[in-house]
Amino acid sequence: MKQYPFFKVSRLLRLSRLRKYIAFFRLYFTMGLQYRTAAFAGIATQFTWGAMEILMFRAFYQSTAPDGIAGASRFPMSFAATASYIWMQQAFLALFMAWLMDNDIFTSIMDGNVAYELCRPIDIYNMWFSRSLASRCSRAVLRCMPILLVAVLLPAPYGLTAPASLQAFLLFLLTLALGLAVTVAFCMLIYISTFFTLSPDGIRTIAMSMVEFLSGAVIPLPFFPDRVKEILELLPFASMQNVPLRIYSGDLSGYAMLRAIGIQAVWLVLLVGIGKLLNRAAVQKITFHGN
Amino acid sequence: MITLEHVSKTYKVSKRNAGFSSACKALFRREYEYIHALSDVSFTIQDGEMVGYIGPNGAGKSSTIKILSGILIPDSGTCLINGIVPWKNRISHTRGIGVVFGQRTQLWWDVPVIDSYELLKEIYQINTHTYRRNLERLTDMLDLSGLLKTPARQLSLGQRMRCEIAASLLHNPRILFLDEPTIGLDAVSKLAVREFILQLNKEQNTTVILTTHDMQDIEALTNRVILIGKGQILLDGRLEDILLHGSSAEESLAEFYRSHGI
């Protein structure tokens, strides 16, 4: 009982410290909601892209290999599951596309405006993290509904099918949040690398294409050869969109799913830890060397 | 109170000669030059003082301001601001200072000014009562009522500067650093900003440290000037000390620089 008041005070302190980052989230979330034209354009693009991808997969599923075995029987996911995967991916694209980065952060580091941020009582890592989360969420909120709606109305097997169970749906939401956090934590490393290089472009280009290919954004990871897939699933990239999309489409369940969620959590902790260390080194560098 | 004692700062800058062959050489062996931005700088500023910190470009003004605001660590020397070493406890130090860089912006570009203020309220953890009171007072003094709902990007430079200054004062800082606050402003805005700073200093006893190239700012605002050149303090006293009979402040200052070989 004696420790209770102390516990309460320290918790309140932590909460009040969190408040400023929540305020950042709110501001950037509302800021994102004002870009309506961009959202319309995004919806149109994502819808077209999703449809094209599904038609492409349809061609593969309907093809027959030279040995006479139908393509569909060799594919790791059913066609309906692949269609669901693609629609969900397009609807929540803004949460996971690594290339959707905040250019303001890059310019503030390069032109030195970041000094202004350091003149305030804030931790820049936490600030940028909540900002990035917020702008991704607001983009996704604006874009997901029309895409989901149309996808649900499409006839089977081209449309979006309901999740396997309520439990699968809840786990989808959980891993969606985890995957978003892993994506943002990864992007943070790229932002912070700008402190150490003259231009972020090189690292950015390499990182973007790696994420794109290795996270299952181009083709879902189950379509990779088994040995390759085993390795890919351990990488941080697989902890982004791969887990929630496959849980939703029913491709990932049971032990494999629990393992995937565990890996997501480990990567989140690791990436945030590395990011905070790098950030501290970066702030040291600025304060010691003046730039 | 601000005390700076024997503060020195050296930067390492990479250098090479012009031309292709030196560029190739620099690939393997970089040459550096050490620039003494500050050497043995000391001064004390009392609470409520208004000090003009002046000097030619590259004299070390920004480095000093950066040290005072906790974002640059000197190589040697000590600095105490209200009992805190700025860079050792950056977060708690920044709660007590306000900073305006005339050439940069601290307002969020795409949102109405008031949204930026609300965010600053959370960042500095200003309680609602204090925030309301300060906002009201600043709106009144700086004539912001028509501007608060406008996004920062649509404000004119003079309007924006008034909003910037208010933004730096919402949390009642005891010390205000103004880095070229009147740069690029028209006559009316300049006068408004000056008048406000005088009033702030008189009413709130806020310590103001002002860096500027505008000698009229200095004449209008400060009694004391600290003049720095090549990283060293050349004068700590009154502007009148260097005024030459029959010349403007600007000409006198230029003559003073010349006589010190800068």
Coordinates of C-alpha atoms in Angstrom, one line a residue:
Chain A
M1 CA 0.0 0.0 0.0
K2 CA 2.9 2.3 0.8
Q3 CA 4.1 2.3 -2.8
Y4 CA 0.7 3.1 -4.2
P5 CA 0.9 6.9 -4.2
F6 CA 4.3 6.8 -5.8
F7 CA 3.1 4.4 -8.5
K8 CA 0.2 6.7 -9.2
V9 CA 2.3 9.8 -9.4
S10 CA 4.8 8.2 -11.8
R11 CA 2.0 6.9 -13.9
L12 CA 0.4 10.4 -14.1
L13 CA 3.7 11.8 -15.1
R14 CA 4.2 9.3 -17.9
L15 CA 0.7 10.0 -19.1
S16 CA 1.2 13.7 -19.2
R17 CA 4.4 13.2 -21.1
L18 CA 2.5 11.1 -23.6
R19 CA 0.0 13.9 -24.0
K20 CA 2.2 16.1 -26.2
Y21 CA 2.7 13.2 -28.6
I22 CA -1.0 12.5 -28.7
A23 CA -1.4 16.2 -29.6
F24 CA 1.1 15.7 -32.4
F25 CA -0.9 12.7 -33.6
R26 CA -4.2 14.8 -33.5
L27 CA -2.7 17.7 -35.4
Y28 CA -1.2 15.5 -38.2
F29 CA -4.3 13.4 -38.4
T30 CA -6.5 16.4 -39.0
M31 CA -3.9 17.9 -41.3
G32 CA -4.0 14.7 -43.4
L33 CA -7.8 14.8 -43.6
Q34 CA -7.8 18.1 -45.5
Y35 CA -6.1 16.7 -48.6
R36 CA -9.3 15.5 -50.3
T37 CA -8.2 15.6 -53.9
A38 CA -5.2 13.5 -53.1
A39 CA -7.5 11.0 -51.5
F40 CA -9.8 10.8 -54.6
A41 CA -6.8 10.3 -56.8
G42 CA -5.5 7.6 -54.4
I43 CA -8.7 5.7 -54.4
A44 CA -8.9 5.7 -58.2
T45 CA -5.3 4.5 -58.4
Q46 CA -5.6 1.8 -55.8
F47 CA -8.8 0.5 -57.3
T48 CA -7.3 0.2 -60.7
W49 CA -4.1 -1.3 -59.4
G50 CA -6.0 -3.9 -57.3
A51 CA -8.2 -4.9 -60.3
M52 CA -5.2 -5.2 -62.6
E53 CA -3.3 -7.3 -60.0
I54 CA -6.3 -9.6 -59.5
L55 CA -6.7 -10.1 -63.3
M56 CA -3.0 -10.9 -63.5
F57 CA -3.3 -13.5 -60.8
R58 CA -6.4 -14.9 -62.5
A59 CA -4.3 -15.6 -65.6
F60 CA -1.7 -17.5 -63.5
Y61 CA -4.4 -19.5 -61.7
Q62 CA -6.0 -20.5 -65.0
S63 CA -2.8 -21.5 -66.7
T64 CA -1.7 -25.0 -67.1
A65 CA 2.0 -26.0 -66.6
P66 CA 3.8 -28.0 -69.3
D67 CA 3.4 -31.2 -67.3
G68 CA -0.4 -30.8 -67.4
I69 CA -1.0 -29.8 -63.8
A70 CA -3.3 -26.8 -63.4
G71 CA -1.7 -23.7 -61.9
A72 CA -4.3 -23.2 -59.3
S73 CA -3.5 -26.5 -57.6
R74 CA 0.2 -25.5 -57.2
F75 CA -0.4 -22.1 -55.7
P76 CA -0.1 -21.7 -51.9
M77 CA -3.2 -19.5 -51.5
S78 CA -6.7 -20.0 -53.0
F79 CA -7.7 -17.5 -55.6
A80 CA -10.4 -16.0 -53.3
A81 CA -7.8 -15.6 -50.5
T82 CA -5.4 -13.9 -52.9
A83 CA -8.2 -11.5 -54.0
S84 CA -9.0 -10.6 -50.4
Y85 CA -5.2 -10.1 -49.7
I86 CA -5.0 -7.7 -52.6
W87 CA -8.1 -5.7 -51.8
M88 CA -7.1 -5.3 -48.2
Q89 CA -3.6 -4.3 -49.3
Q90 CA -5.0 -1.6 -51.6
A91 CA -7.5 -0.3 -49.0
F92 CA -4.8 0.0 -46.3
L93 CA -2.0 0.9 -48.7
A94 CA -1.2 4.1 -46.8
L95 CA -0.4 2.2 -43.6
F96 CA 2.3 0.1 -45.1
M97 CA 3.9 1.7 -48.2
A98 CA 7.3 2.6 -47.0
W99 CA 7.8 5.2 -49.7
L100 CA 5.0 7.3 -48.2
M101 CA 7.5 9.2 -46.1
D102 CA 7.3 12.7 -44.6
N103 CA 9.4 15.0 -46.8
D104 CA 9.2 17.7 -44.2
I105 CA 11.3 15.6 -41.8
F106 CA 14.1 15.2 -44.5
T107 CA 14.1 18.9 -45.3
S108 CA 14.1 19.9 -41.6
I109 CA 17.2 17.8 -41.0
M110 CA 19.0 19.0 -44.2
D111 CA 18.3 22.7 -43.8
G112 CA 18.8 22.7 -40.1
N113 CA 15.3 23.6 -39.1
V114 CA 15.5 20.6 -36.7
A115 CA 17.4 22.9 -34.4
Y116 CA 14.2 24.7 -33.7
E117 CA 12.6 21.4 -32.7
L118 CA 15.5 20.8 -30.3
C119 CA 14.8 24.2 -28.6
R120 CA 11.6 22.7 -27.3
P121 CA 10.9 20.2 -24.5
I122 CA 10.3 17.3 -26.8
D123 CA 12.0 14.0 -27.8
I124 CA 12.3 14.2 -31.6
Y125 CA 12.1 10.5 -32.1
N126 CA 8.7 10.3 -30.3
M127 CA 7.5 13.3 -32.1
W128 CA 8.4 12.1 -35.6
F129 CA 7.0 8.6 -34.7
S130 CA 3.6 10.0 -33.7
R131 CA 3.6 12.3 -36.7
S132 CA 4.2 9.5 -39.1
L133 CA 1.7 7.3 -37.5
A134 CA -0.9 10.0 -37.7
S135 CA -0.4 10.9 -41.4
R136 CA -0.5 7.3 -42.4
C137 CA -3.7 6.7 -40.4
S138 CA -5.5 9.7 -41.8
R139 CA -4.6 8.8 -45.3
A140 CA -5.8 5.2 -44.7
V141 CA -9.1 6.4 -43.1
L142 CA -9.8 8.6 -46.1
R143 CA -9.1 5.9 -48.7
C144 CA -10.1 2.6 -47.2
M145 CA -13.9 2.9 -47.1
P146 CA -14.8 3.3 -50.8
I147 CA -12.3 0.6 -51.8
L148 CA -13.6 -1.9 -49.2
L149 CA -17.2 -1.1 -50.1
V150 CA -16.7 -1.8 -53.8
A151 CA -14.5 -4.9 -53.1
V152 CA -17.2 -6.4 -50.9
L153 CA -19.8 -5.9 -53.6
L154 CA -17.7 -7.6 -56.3
P155 CA -18.8 -11.2 -57.1
A156 CA -16.9 -14.1 -55.6
P157 CA -14.1 -15.0 -56.1
Y158 CA -13.0 -11.6 -57.3
G159 CA -14.2 -9.6 -54.3
L160 CA -13.3 -9.3 -50.7
T161 CA -14.5 -12.2 -48.6
A162 CA -15.4 -12.0 -44.9
P163 CA -12.7 -13.0 -42.5
A164 CA -12.7 -16.7 -41.3
S165 CA -14.0 -15.8 -37.8
L166 CA -14.4 -12.9 -35.4
Q167 CA -11.2 -14.0 -33.7
A168 CA -9.4 -13.9 -37.0
F169 CA -10.8 -10.4 -37.6
L170 CA -9.6 -9.1 -34.1
L171 CA -6.2 -10.6 -34.7
F172 CA -6.2 -8.9 -38.1
L173 CA -6.8 -5.6 -36.4
L174 CA -4.1 -6.2 -33.8
T175 CA -1.5 -7.3 -36.3
L176 CA -2.5 -4.4 -38.6
A177 CA -1.5 -2.0 -35.7
L178 CA 1.7 -3.9 -35.1
G179 CA 2.6 -4.0 -38.7
L180 CA 2.0 -0.2 -39.0
A181 CA 4.2 0.4 -36.0
V182 CA 7.0 -1.8 -37.5
T183 CA 6.7 0.1 -40.8
V184 CA 7.0 3.5 -39.1
A185 CA 9.9 2.3 -36.9
F186 CA 11.7 1.2 -40.0
C187 CA 11.1 4.5 -41.8
M188 CA 12.4 6.3 -38.7
L189 CA 15.8 4.6 -39.3
I190 CA 15.8 6.2 -42.8
Y191 CA 14.9 9.6 -41.5
I192 CA 17.6 9.5 -38.8
S193 CA 20.2 8.3 -41.3
T194 CA 19.9 11.7 -43.0
F195 CA 21.8 13.2 -40.0
F196 CA 24.8 11.1 -41.0
T197 CA 24.7 11.4 -44.8
L198 CA 24.6 14.5 -46.9
S199 CA 21.5 13.3 -48.8
P200 CA 19.0 10.7 -47.9
D201 CA 18.3 9.7 -51.5
G202 CA 20.6 6.7 -51.7
I203 CA 19.6 4.9 -48.6
R204 CA 16.0 5.8 -49.3
T205 CA 15.9 4.3 -52.8
I206 CA 17.6 1.1 -51.7
A207 CA 15.4 0.7 -48.6
M208 CA 12.2 1.4 -50.5
S209 CA 12.8 -1.2 -53.1
M210 CA 13.8 -3.8 -50.5
V211 CA 10.7 -3.2 -48.5
E212 CA 8.5 -3.3 -51.6
F213 CA 9.8 -6.7 -52.7
L214 CA 10.5 -8.4 -49.4
S215 CA 7.4 -7.4 -47.5
G216 CA 4.9 -9.0 -49.9
A217 CA 3.8 -5.7 -51.5
V218 CA 4.6 -7.0 -55.0
I219 CA 3.6 -10.6 -54.6
P220 CA 2.5 -12.2 -51.3
L221 CA 5.2 -14.0 -49.5
P222 CA 3.6 -17.5 -49.7
F223 CA 4.3 -17.4 -53.5
F224 CA 8.1 -17.3 -52.9
P225 CA 10.0 -20.6 -53.0
D226 CA 9.8 -22.4 -49.6
R227 CA 13.4 -21.9 -48.6
V228 CA 13.4 -18.3 -49.5
K229 CA 10.1 -17.8 -47.7
E230 CA 11.4 -19.3 -44.5
I231 CA 14.2 -16.7 -44.4
L232 CA 12.0 -13.8 -45.5
E233 CA 9.5 -14.5 -42.8
L234 CA 12.2 -13.8 -40.2
L235 CA 13.1 -10.4 -41.6
P236 CA 11.5 -7.2 -40.4
F237 CA 9.8 -6.6 -43.8
A238 CA 7.6 -9.7 -43.3
S239 CA 6.3 -8.1 -40.0
M240 CA 4.7 -5.2 -41.9
Q241 CA 1.7 -6.0 -44.2
N242 CA 2.4 -9.7 -44.6
V243 CA 1.0 -10.8 -41.2
P244 CA -2.3 -8.9 -41.1
L245 CA -3.2 -9.5 -44.7
R246 CA -2.6 -13.2 -44.5
I247 CA -4.4 -13.5 -41.2
Y248 CA -7.4 -11.8 -42.8
S249 CA -7.4 -13.9 -45.9
G250 CA -7.1 -17.1 -43.8
D251 CA -3.7 -18.1 -45.0
L252 CA -2.0 -17.7 -41.6
S253 CA -3.5 -19.3 -38.6
G254 CA -2.7 -21.5 -35.6
Y255 CA 0.9 -21.9 -34.5
A256 CA 2.4 -20.2 -37.6
M257 CA 0.2 -17.1 -36.8
L258 CA 1.3 -16.9 -33.2
R259 CA 4.9 -17.2 -34.3
A260 CA 4.4 -14.4 -36.8
I261 CA 2.9 -12.1 -34.2
G262 CA 5.8 -12.9 -31.8
I263 CA 8.3 -11.9 -34.6
Q264 CA 6.4 -8.7 -35.2
A265 CA 6.6 -7.8 -31.5
V266 CA 10.3 -8.6 -31.4
W267 CA 11.0 -6.5 -34.5
L268 CA 9.0 -3.6 -33.2
V269 CA 11.1 -3.5 -30.0
L270 CA 14.3 -3.9 -31.9
L271 CA 13.6 -1.3 -34.5
V272 CA 12.4 1.3 -32.0
G273 CA 15.5 0.5 -29.8
I274 CA 17.9 0.9 -32.6
G275 CA 16.1 4.0 -33.8
K276 CA 16.3 5.6 -30.4
L277 CA 20.0 4.8 -30.1
L278 CA 20.7 6.3 -33.5
N279 CA 18.6 9.3 -32.7
R280 CA 20.6 9.9 -29.5
A281 CA 23.9 9.6 -31.5
A282 CA 22.5 12.1 -34.1
V283 CA 21.5 14.6 -31.5
Q284 CA 24.9 14.3 -29.9
K285 CA 26.5 14.8 -33.3
I286 CA 24.5 18.0 -33.9
T287 CA 25.2 19.4 -30.4
F288 CA 28.9 18.5 -30.5
H289 CA 29.7 19.5 -34.1
G290 CA 27.1 22.1 -34.7
N291 CA 25.8 20.3 -37.7
Chain B
M1 CA 20.7 35.0 -14.7
I2 CA 22.9 34.0 -17.6
T3 CA 26.6 33.4 -17.0
L4 CA 29.0 32.4 -19.7
E5 CA 32.6 31.8 -18.7
H6 CA 35.6 31.2 -21.0
V7 CA 33.5 29.5 -23.6
S8 CA 35.3 28.2 -26.7
K9 CA 34.1 26.3 -29.7
T10 CA 35.9 25.0 -32.7
Y11 CA 34.4 23.5 -35.8
K12 CA 36.1 21.1 -38.2
V13 CA 35.4 22.0 -41.8
S14 CA 36.6 19.9 -44.8
K15 CA 38.5 21.8 -47.4
R16 CA 40.1 21.2 -50.8
N17 CA 41.5 23.2 -53.6
A18 CA 39.6 23.9 -56.7
G19 CA 39.9 21.5 -59.6
F20 CA 39.6 17.9 -60.7
S21 CA 42.9 16.6 -59.3
S22 CA 42.3 18.0 -55.8
A23 CA 38.8 16.5 -55.9
C24 CA 40.4 13.1 -56.6
K25 CA 43.0 13.5 -53.9
A26 CA 40.2 14.4 -51.5
L27 CA 38.6 11.0 -52.2
F28 CA 41.5 9.4 -50.3
R29 CA 42.7 12.0 -48.0
R30 CA 40.5 14.7 -46.7
E31 CA 42.0 17.9 -45.4
Y32 CA 40.3 19.7 -42.6
E33 CA 40.5 23.2 -41.3
Y34 CA 39.7 24.2 -37.8
I35 CA 37.6 27.3 -37.4
H36 CA 37.5 29.0 -34.0
A37 CA 33.9 30.1 -33.8
L38 CA 34.2 31.2 -30.2
S39 CA 37.4 31.8 -28.2
D40 CA 37.2 32.6 -24.5
V41 CA 33.8 34.3 -24.5
S42 CA 32.5 35.4 -21.1
F43 CA 29.6 37.6 -20.1
T44 CA 26.9 37.8 -17.5
I45 CA 23.3 39.0 -18.2
Q46 CA 21.0 39.8 -15.3
D47 CA 17.3 39.0 -15.2
G48 CA 15.3 41.6 -17.1
E49 CA 18.1 43.0 -19.1
M50 CA 17.8 43.6 -22.8
V51 CA 21.0 42.9 -24.6
G52 CA 22.0 43.4 -28.2
Y53 CA 24.4 40.8 -29.4
I54 CA 25.9 42.1 -32.6
G55 CA 28.8 41.3 -34.9
P56 CA 29.5 40.7 -38.6
N57 CA 28.4 37.5 -40.4
G58 CA 30.4 34.5 -39.1
A59 CA 31.4 36.3 -35.9
G60 CA 30.0 33.6 -33.7
K61 CA 26.6 35.0 -32.9
S62 CA 24.6 31.9 -33.9
S63 CA 27.1 29.6 -32.1
T64 CA 26.5 31.6 -28.9
I65 CA 22.8 31.5 -29.3
K66 CA 22.9 27.8 -29.9
I67 CA 25.0 27.2 -26.8
L68 CA 22.6 29.4 -24.7
S69 CA 19.6 27.5 -26.0
G70 CA 21.2 24.1 -25.3
I71 CA 21.6 22.7 -28.8
L72 CA 25.4 23.2 -29.0
I73 CA 28.0 21.9 -26.5
P74 CA 31.1 24.1 -26.2
D75 CA 34.6 22.6 -26.2
S76 CA 35.5 24.3 -23.0
G77 CA 34.1 26.8 -20.6
T78 CA 31.0 26.9 -18.5
C79 CA 27.5 28.2 -19.0
L80 CA 24.8 28.5 -16.4
I81 CA 21.3 29.8 -17.1
N82 CA 19.1 30.1 -14.1
G83 CA 21.2 27.5 -12.4
I84 CA 21.0 25.0 -15.3
V85 CA 23.7 23.9 -17.7
P86 CA 21.6 24.2 -20.9
W87 CA 23.0 21.2 -22.9
K88 CA 23.2 18.9 -19.9
N89 CA 19.5 19.2 -19.2
R90 CA 18.1 20.3 -22.6
I91 CA 14.5 19.4 -22.0
S92 CA 14.0 21.2 -18.7
H93 CA 16.1 24.1 -19.9
T94 CA 14.0 24.6 -23.0
R95 CA 10.9 25.0 -20.8
G96 CA 12.2 28.3 -19.5
I97 CA 13.3 29.9 -22.8
G98 CA 11.6 31.2 -25.9
V99 CA 13.4 31.3 -29.2
V100 CA 12.6 33.1 -32.4
F101 CA 14.8 32.6 -35.5
G102 CA 13.8 35.3 -38.0
Q103 CA 14.9 33.2 -40.9
R104 CA 13.0 30.0 -39.9
T105 CA 9.5 29.2 -38.9
Q106 CA 8.2 27.3 -35.9
L107 CA 4.6 27.4 -36.9
W108 CA 3.1 24.4 -38.7
W109 CA 2.7 25.5 -42.2
D110 CA -0.6 24.0 -43.3
V111 CA -2.7 24.6 -40.3
P112 CA -4.3 27.7 -38.8
V113 CA -2.0 29.5 -36.4
I114 CA -4.3 28.7 -33.5
D115 CA -3.7 24.9 -34.1
S116 CA 0.0 25.5 -33.8
Y117 CA -0.6 27.3 -30.5
E118 CA -2.7 24.5 -29.2
L119 CA 0.1 22.0 -30.0
L120 CA 2.6 24.2 -28.3
K121 CA 0.3 24.3 -25.3
E122 CA 0.7 20.5 -25.0
I123 CA 4.4 20.5 -25.8
Y124 CA 5.2 22.9 -23.0
Q125 CA 2.4 21.5 -20.8
I126 CA 1.0 24.9 -20.2
N127 CA -2.1 24.7 -18.0
T128 CA -5.3 25.9 -19.6
H129 CA -5.7 28.9 -17.5
T130 CA -2.2 30.3 -18.1
Y131 CA -2.5 29.5 -21.8
R132 CA -5.8 31.3 -22.2
R133 CA -4.5 34.3 -20.3
N134 CA -1.3 34.5 -22.3
L135 CA -3.0 33.9 -25.6
E136 CA -5.5 36.7 -24.8
R137 CA -2.7 39.1 -23.8
L138 CA -0.5 38.3 -26.8
T139 CA -3.4 38.5 -29.2
D140 CA -4.2 41.9 -27.8
M141 CA -0.6 43.2 -27.8
L142 CA 0.4 41.9 -31.2
D143 CA -3.0 42.4 -32.8
L144 CA -3.4 38.8 -33.8
S145 CA -7.2 38.4 -33.6
G146 CA -7.6 38.4 -37.4
L147 CA -4.7 36.0 -38.0
L148 CA -5.3 33.1 -35.7
K149 CA -7.6 31.2 -38.0
T150 CA -5.4 31.6 -41.0
P151 CA -2.9 28.9 -42.1
A152 CA 0.7 30.1 -41.5
R153 CA 1.6 29.7 -45.1
Q154 CA -1.0 32.4 -46.1
L155 CA 0.3 35.0 -43.7
S156 CA 2.5 37.9 -44.9
L157 CA 6.0 38.0 -43.4
G158 CA 5.1 40.7 -41.0
Q159 CA 2.0 38.9 -39.9
R160 CA 3.9 35.7 -39.5
M161 CA 6.6 37.2 -37.5
R162 CA 4.1 38.6 -35.0
C163 CA 2.6 35.1 -34.8
E164 CA 6.0 33.5 -34.3
I165 CA 6.9 35.9 -31.5
A166 CA 3.6 35.1 -29.8
A167 CA 4.3 31.3 -30.2
S168 CA 7.6 31.7 -28.4
L169 CA 6.0 33.4 -25.4
L170 CA 2.9 31.2 -24.7
H171 CA 4.8 29.3 -22.0
N172 CA 6.0 32.4 -20.1
P173 CA 9.7 32.0 -20.7
R174 CA 12.0 34.0 -18.5
I175 CA 14.4 34.4 -21.3
L176 CA 13.7 35.2 -24.9
F177 CA 16.3 34.8 -27.7
L178 CA 15.5 36.8 -30.8
D179 CA 17.6 36.0 -33.8
E180 CA 17.1 38.7 -36.4
P181 CA 13.4 39.2 -35.6
T182 CA 12.9 42.2 -37.9
I183 CA 14.7 40.8 -41.0
G184 CA 12.7 41.5 -44.1
L185 CA 9.9 43.4 -42.3
D186 CA 8.3 46.6 -43.6
A187 CA 8.5 49.7 -41.5
V188 CA 5.1 49.3 -39.8
S189 CA 5.7 45.7 -38.8
K190 CA 9.2 46.5 -37.6
L191 CA 7.9 49.2 -35.3
A192 CA 5.2 47.0 -34.0
V193 CA 7.6 44.2 -33.2
R194 CA 10.0 46.7 -31.4
E195 CA 7.2 48.3 -29.5
F196 CA 6.0 44.9 -28.3
I197 CA 9.5 43.7 -27.2
L198 CA 9.9 46.9 -25.1
Q199 CA 6.5 46.4 -23.5
L200 CA 7.2 42.8 -22.8
N201 CA 10.4 43.6 -21.1
K202 CA 8.8 46.3 -19.1
E203 CA 5.7 44.4 -18.0
Q204 CA 7.0 40.9 -17.6
N205 CA 10.7 41.6 -16.9
T206 CA 11.6 39.1 -19.5
T207 CA 15.3 38.9 -20.3
V208 CA 15.8 39.6 -24.0
I209 CA 18.9 38.7 -26.1
L210 CA 18.7 40.1 -29.5
T211 CA 20.9 39.4 -32.4
T212 CA 20.5 41.6 -35.4
H213 CA 22.2 43.5 -38.2
D214 CA 19.7 46.3 -37.9
M215 CA 21.3 49.1 -35.9
Q216 CA 17.9 50.8 -35.4
D217 CA 16.7 47.7 -33.6
I218 CA 19.6 48.0 -31.2
E219 CA 19.2 51.7 -30.7
A220 CA 15.5 51.3 -30.1
L221 CA 15.6 48.3 -27.8
T222 CA 18.8 47.9 -25.9
N223 CA 21.0 49.8 -23.5
R224 CA 23.8 47.2 -23.5
V225 CA 25.5 45.7 -26.5
I226 CA 27.9 42.9 -26.7
L227 CA 29.9 43.1 -29.8
I228 CA 31.6 40.0 -31.1
G229 CA 34.1 39.6 -33.9
K230 CA 36.1 36.5 -35.0
G231 CA 34.8 34.6 -32.0
Q232 CA 36.0 37.2 -29.4
I233 CA 34.1 39.8 -27.5
L234 CA 35.3 43.2 -28.7
L235 CA 33.0 45.4 -26.6
D236 CA 30.6 44.9 -23.8
G237 CA 29.0 48.2 -23.0
R238 CA 26.9 50.9 -24.5
L239 CA 26.3 51.6 -28.1
E240 CA 27.3 55.2 -27.5
D241 CA 30.8 53.9 -26.7
I242 CA 31.5 53.3 -30.4
L243 CA 29.4 56.0 -31.9
L244 CA 31.5 58.5 -33.8
H245 CA 30.5 62.1 -33.9
G246 CA 28.6 63.0 -37.0
S247 CA 28.2 59.4 -38.3
S248 CA 25.2 57.1 -38.2
A249 CA 25.3 54.0 -36.0
E250 CA 25.8 51.9 -39.1
E251 CA 28.8 53.9 -40.2
S252 CA 30.3 53.9 -36.7
L253 CA 29.9 50.2 -36.5
A254 CA 31.6 49.6 -39.9
E255 CA 34.4 51.8 -38.8
F256 CA 34.7 49.9 -35.5
Y257 CA 34.9 46.6 -37.4
R258 CA 37.5 48.0 -39.7
S259 CA 39.7 49.2 -36.9
H260 CA 39.6 45.7 -35.5
G261 CA 40.6 44.2 -38.8
I262 CA 37.3 42.4 -39.5

